[in-house]
CSV table of C-alpha atoms in Angstrom, one decimal:
chain,number,residue,atom,x,y,z
A,1,UNK,CA,215.0,122.8,94.8
A,2,UNK,CA,212.4,125.6,95.6
A,3,UNK,CA,213.4,126.5,99.1
A,4,UNK,CA,216.7,126.9,98.2
A,5,UNK,CA,216.1,129.8,95.3
A,6,UNK,CA,215.4,132.5,98.1
A,7,UNK,CA,214.1,135.8,97.0
A,8,UNK,CA,212.8,135.0,93.5
A,9,UNK,CA,211.7,137.4,90.7
A,10,UNK,CA,209.5,135.5,87.5
A,11,UNK,CA,209.8,137.5,84.5
A,12,UNK,CA,206.2,137.0,82.3
A,13,UNK,CA,206.4,137.7,78.7
A,14,UNK,CA,202.8,138.0,78.7
A,15,UNK,CA,199.7,137.8,81.2
A,16,UNK,CA,199.5,134.1,81.8
A,17,UNK,CA,203.1,133.1,81.2
A,18,UNK,CA,203.9,133.2,84.7
A,19,UNK,CA,201.1,130.8,85.7
A,20,UNK,CA,201.9,128.4,83.1
A,21,UNK,CA,205.4,128.1,83.2
A,22,UNK,CA,205.9,128.9,86.8
A,23,UNK,CA,202.9,128.6,88.6
A,24,UNK,CA,203.7,125.7,90.4
A,25,UNK,CA,207.2,127.1,91.6
A,26,UNK,CA,205.4,130.5,93.0
A,27,UNK,CA,203.0,128.6,94.8
A,28,UNK,CA,205.7,126.4,96.6
A,29,UNK,CA,207.8,129.1,97.2
A,30,UNK,CA,204.9,131.3,98.7
A,31,UNK,CA,204.3,128.3,101.1
A,32,UNK,CA,207.3,128.3,102.2
A,33,UNK,CA,207.6,132.0,103.0
A,34,UNK,CA,210.1,133.0,100.6
A,35,UNK,CA,209.4,136.4,98.9
A,36,UNK,CA,208.3,136.2,95.3
A,37,UNK,CA,207.8,139.0,92.7
A,38,UNK,CA,206.7,139.1,88.9
A,39,UNK,CA,207.5,141.3,86.1
A,40,UNK,CA,205.2,141.7,82.9
A,41,UNK,CA,207.0,142.7,80.0
A,42,UNK,CA,204.3,143.2,77.5
A,43,UNK,CA,200.9,144.9,77.4
A,44,UNK,CA,199.2,141.8,76.1
A,45,UNK,CA,196.7,143.6,73.7
A,46,UNK,CA,197.6,141.7,70.9
A,47,UNK,CA,195.7,138.4,71.9
A,48,UNK,CA,192.3,140.0,70.4
A,49,UNK,CA,193.6,142.9,68.3
A,50,UNK,CA,190.4,143.3,66.3
A,51,UNK,CA,188.0,143.4,69.2
A,52,UNK,CA,185.8,146.7,69.5
A,53,UNK,CA,183.9,145.7,72.9
A,54,UNK,CA,187.7,145.9,74.2
A,55,UNK,CA,189.8,148.2,72.4
A,56,UNK,CA,193.5,148.4,73.3
A,57,UNK,CA,193.4,150.0,76.6
A,58,UNK,CA,190.5,148.0,77.8
A,59,UNK,CA,192.3,145.0,76.9
A,60,UNK,CA,195.5,145.8,78.5
A,61,UNK,CA,193.4,146.8,81.7
A,62,UNK,CA,191.5,143.5,81.5
A,63,UNK,CA,194.6,141.5,81.0
A,64,UNK,CA,196.7,143.1,83.8
A,65,UNK,CA,193.7,142.6,86.0
A,66,UNK,CA,193.9,138.8,85.5
A,67,UNK,CA,197.8,139.0,86.0
A,68,UNK,CA,197.1,140.5,89.4
A,69,UNK,CA,194.3,137.9,90.0
A,70,UNK,CA,196.6,134.8,89.2
A,71,UNK,CA,199.4,136.3,91.4
A,72,UNK,CA,197.0,136.5,94.2
A,73,UNK,CA,195.9,132.8,93.6
A,74,UNK,CA,199.7,131.9,94.1
A,75,UNK,CA,200.2,133.8,96.9
A,76,UNK,CA,202.0,136.7,95.3
A,77,UNK,CA,201.2,140.3,96.0
A,78,UNK,CA,200.6,141.9,92.8
A,79,UNK,CA,201.6,145.3,93.9
A,80,UNK,CA,205.2,144.2,93.8
A,81,UNK,CA,205.2,143.7,90.6
A,82,UNK,CA,206.7,145.7,87.4
A,83,UNK,CA,204.9,146.2,84.4
A,84,UNK,CA,206.9,147.3,81.7
A,85,UNK,CA,204.0,147.6,79.0
A,86,UNK,CA,205.8,147.0,75.9
A,87,UNK,CA,204.1,146.3,72.7
A,88,UNK,CA,202.6,142.9,72.6
A,89,UNK,CA,203.9,141.1,69.6
A,90,UNK,CA,206.1,143.7,68.6
A,91,UNK,CA,209.1,143.6,71.2
A,92,UNK,CA,211.7,142.5,68.6
A,93,UNK,CA,211.0,145.3,66.9
A,94,UNK,CA,212.0,147.9,69.4
A,95,UNK,CA,214.5,150.6,69.0
A,96,UNK,CA,217.8,151.4,70.6
A,97,UNK,CA,216.1,153.9,73.2
A,98,UNK,CA,213.2,151.4,73.9
A,99,UNK,CA,215.3,148.7,74.6
A,100,UNK,CA,217.4,150.9,76.8
A,101,UNK,CA,214.7,151.9,78.7
A,102,UNK,CA,213.4,148.5,79.5
A,103,UNK,CA,216.7,147.4,80.6
A,104,UNK,CA,217.2,150.0,82.7
A,105,UNK,CA,214.0,149.6,84.4
A,106,UNK,CA,214.6,146.2,84.9
A,107,UNK,CA,218.2,147.5,86.6
A,108,UNK,CA,215.9,149.5,88.9
A,109,UNK,CA,213.7,147.3,89.9
A,110,UNK,CA,216.4,144.1,90.6
A,111,UNK,CA,218.6,146.6,92.3
A,112,UNK,CA,215.9,147.5,94.6
A,113,UNK,CA,214.4,144.0,95.0
A,114,UNK,CA,217.5,142.2,95.3
A,115,UNK,CA,216.3,138.6,94.4
A,116,UNK,CA,218.7,135.4,94.9
A,117,UNK,CA,217.1,134.1,91.7
A,118,UNK,CA,215.6,135.4,88.3
A,119,UNK,CA,213.2,133.1,86.4
A,120,UNK,CA,213.0,133.7,82.8
A,121,UNK,CA,211.5,132.5,79.8
A,122,UNK,CA,214.0,129.8,77.6
A,123,UNK,CA,216.0,131.8,75.5
A,124,UNK,CA,214.8,130.1,72.3
A,125,UNK,CA,211.6,129.6,73.6
A,126,UNK,CA,209.6,129.8,70.0
A,127,UNK,CA,207.8,133.1,70.2
A,128,UNK,CA,209.7,136.7,69.5
A,129,UNK,CA,208.5,138.5,72.9
A,130,UNK,CA,209.7,135.3,74.5
A,131,UNK,CA,213.1,135.7,73.0
A,132,UNK,CA,213.3,139.4,73.5
A,133,UNK,CA,212.3,139.0,77.0
A,134,UNK,CA,215.0,136.6,77.6
A,135,UNK,CA,217.8,139.3,75.9
A,136,UNK,CA,216.7,142.1,77.9
A,137,UNK,CA,216.5,140.4,81.2
A,138,UNK,CA,220.2,139.1,80.8
A,139,UNK,CA,221.2,142.5,79.7
A,140,UNK,CA,219.9,143.6,82.7
A,141,UNK,CA,221.4,141.1,85.0
A,142,UNK,CA,224.8,141.8,83.4
A,143,UNK,CA,224.5,145.5,85.1
A,144,UNK,CA,224.1,144.3,88.4
A,145,UNK,CA,227.0,144.0,90.6
A,146,UNK,CA,225.8,140.8,92.2
A,147,UNK,CA,223.9,139.2,89.6
A,148,UNK,CA,221.5,136.7,90.8
A,149,UNK,CA,221.0,132.9,89.7
A,150,UNK,CA,219.1,132.6,86.5
A,151,UNK,CA,216.6,129.7,85.7
A,152,UNK,CA,214.8,129.4,82.3
A,153,UNK,CA,211.3,127.9,81.9
A,154,UNK,CA,209.3,126.5,78.7
A,155,UNK,CA,206.2,127.7,77.3
A,156,UNK,CA,206.0,127.5,73.5
A,157,UNK,CA,208.6,125.3,73.3
A,158,UNK,CA,206.5,122.4,74.3
A,159,UNK,CA,204.1,122.9,71.1
A,160,UNK,CA,206.3,124.5,68.5
A,161,UNK,CA,209.8,124.0,69.2
A,162,UNK,CA,212.2,123.3,66.0
A,163,UNK,CA,215.2,121.1,66.7
A,164,UNK,CA,217.4,124.1,66.7
A,165,UNK,CA,215.3,125.8,69.5
A,166,UNK,CA,215.8,123.1,72.1
A,167,UNK,CA,218.1,123.0,74.8
A,168,UNK,CA,221.5,121.4,74.1
A,169,UNK,CA,223.2,119.3,76.8
A,170,UNK,CA,226.5,121.6,76.3
A,171,UNK,CA,224.9,124.5,77.6
A,172,UNK,CA,222.2,124.1,80.2
A,173,UNK,CA,221.3,121.4,83.0
A,174,UNK,CA,217.7,120.6,83.7
A,175,UNK,CA,215.6,119.2,86.2
A,176,UNK,CA,211.9,118.5,86.7
A,177,UNK,CA,210.0,120.3,89.8
A,178,UNK,CA,207.9,118.2,91.6
A,179,UNK,CA,204.6,120.8,92.1
A,180,UNK,CA,202.0,117.8,92.8
A,181,UNK,CA,201.2,119.6,96.3
A,182,UNK,CA,200.0,122.6,94.4
A,183,UNK,CA,198.9,121.4,91.2
A,184,UNK,CA,194.9,122.4,92.0
A,185,UNK,CA,196.4,126.0,92.9
A,186,UNK,CA,198.2,126.4,89.6
A,187,UNK,CA,195.5,125.6,87.5
A,188,UNK,CA,193.3,128.0,89.5
A,189,UNK,CA,195.9,130.7,88.4
A,190,UNK,CA,196.0,129.3,85.0
A,191,UNK,CA,192.3,130.0,84.6
A,192,UNK,CA,192.4,133.3,86.3
A,193,UNK,CA,193.3,134.3,82.6
A,194,UNK,CA,189.6,134.1,81.6
A,195,UNK,CA,190.4,136.3,78.3
A,196,UNK,CA,192.9,133.3,77.1
A,197,UNK,CA,190.4,130.3,77.7
A,198,UNK,CA,187.0,131.5,78.2
A,199,UNK,CA,186.2,133.8,75.4
A,200,UNK,CA,185.3,136.8,77.5
A,201,UNK,CA,186.5,138.8,74.4
A,202,UNK,CA,184.1,137.3,71.9
A,203,UNK,CA,183.8,140.0,68.9
A,204,UNK,CA,187.6,138.9,67.5
A,205,UNK,CA,186.7,135.4,66.0
A,206,UNK,CA,190.6,135.5,65.2
A,207,UNK,CA,191.8,136.1,68.6
A,208,UNK,CA,193.7,134.1,70.4
A,209,UNK,CA,192.8,131.2,73.1
A,210,UNK,CA,194.9,128.8,75.0
A,211,UNK,CA,194.0,125.3,73.1
A,212,UNK,CA,193.1,122.6,75.1
A,213,UNK,CA,195.9,120.5,73.9
A,214,UNK,CA,198.6,123.3,74.7
A,215,UNK,CA,197.0,123.5,78.3
A,216,UNK,CA,197.5,119.9,78.8
A,217,UNK,CA,201.5,120.7,79.0
A,218,UNK,CA,200.9,122.6,82.2
A,219,UNK,CA,198.6,120.1,84.1
A,220,UNK,CA,201.1,117.8,84.6
A,221,UNK,CA,202.6,117.5,88.4
A,222,UNK,CA,206.1,118.7,87.6
A,223,UNK,CA,207.8,121.8,86.0
A,224,UNK,CA,210.9,121.9,84.1
A,225,UNK,CA,213.7,124.5,84.6
A,226,UNK,CA,217.0,125.0,82.9
A,227,UNK,CA,220.2,126.5,83.9
A,228,UNK,CA,223.2,127.8,81.9
A,229,UNK,CA,226.0,125.6,82.7
A,230,UNK,CA,229.1,127.5,83.8
A,231,UNK,CA,231.7,128.8,81.3
A,232,UNK,CA,234.8,126.4,81.0
A,233,UNK,CA,237.9,127.8,79.9
A,234,UNK,CA,239.8,125.9,77.6
A,235,UNK,CA,243.1,124.6,78.1
A,236,UNK,CA,246.1,123.7,75.7
């Protein structure tokens, strides 16, 4: 499946989502010499909001550096990325002007990059930034003259999904992508997000860390992708 996707853009709400949800796919695409780029939607600063050692600008710089390191491990050139730098944890509160600016930036980027496939968070992934990311990307795709294929990936749904969050058989088809050939590479990319795993930011006890039980979902030799079913016209 991976080789058939063509030029691909992976959309990550936060630094680490790209590696957790799509690290295997990106590594497989690059191994096949398929061009891949990534969009990082938020600035990632709310993972440790009370840190004094790493004030907001330093947190953003650290997390963007980890994002770039992870992309390099996966074979993706970080300079091809788009950094939207929307407020971490607050994208659902964006006003109309900010939403329009974000969508316009995505449209410009996608128009220039011309992907055949875009990979976005699952529309009901249970994190507000993930849901907003999905809405922004779909709004941008609707403005493109030749819309790319859109695939969706799960992150927080593995841990937190309520029944209403889960995919329905009447809206998407799904499959497992075998990433066994690149699982070690994916794990290295996840580990590059050291601030989220190793306690690099050590002066905010309430700060976010990826729990071992969460990481188990992303150590599997496969990734799951969903694709919307084509709309059907009712007949009478």
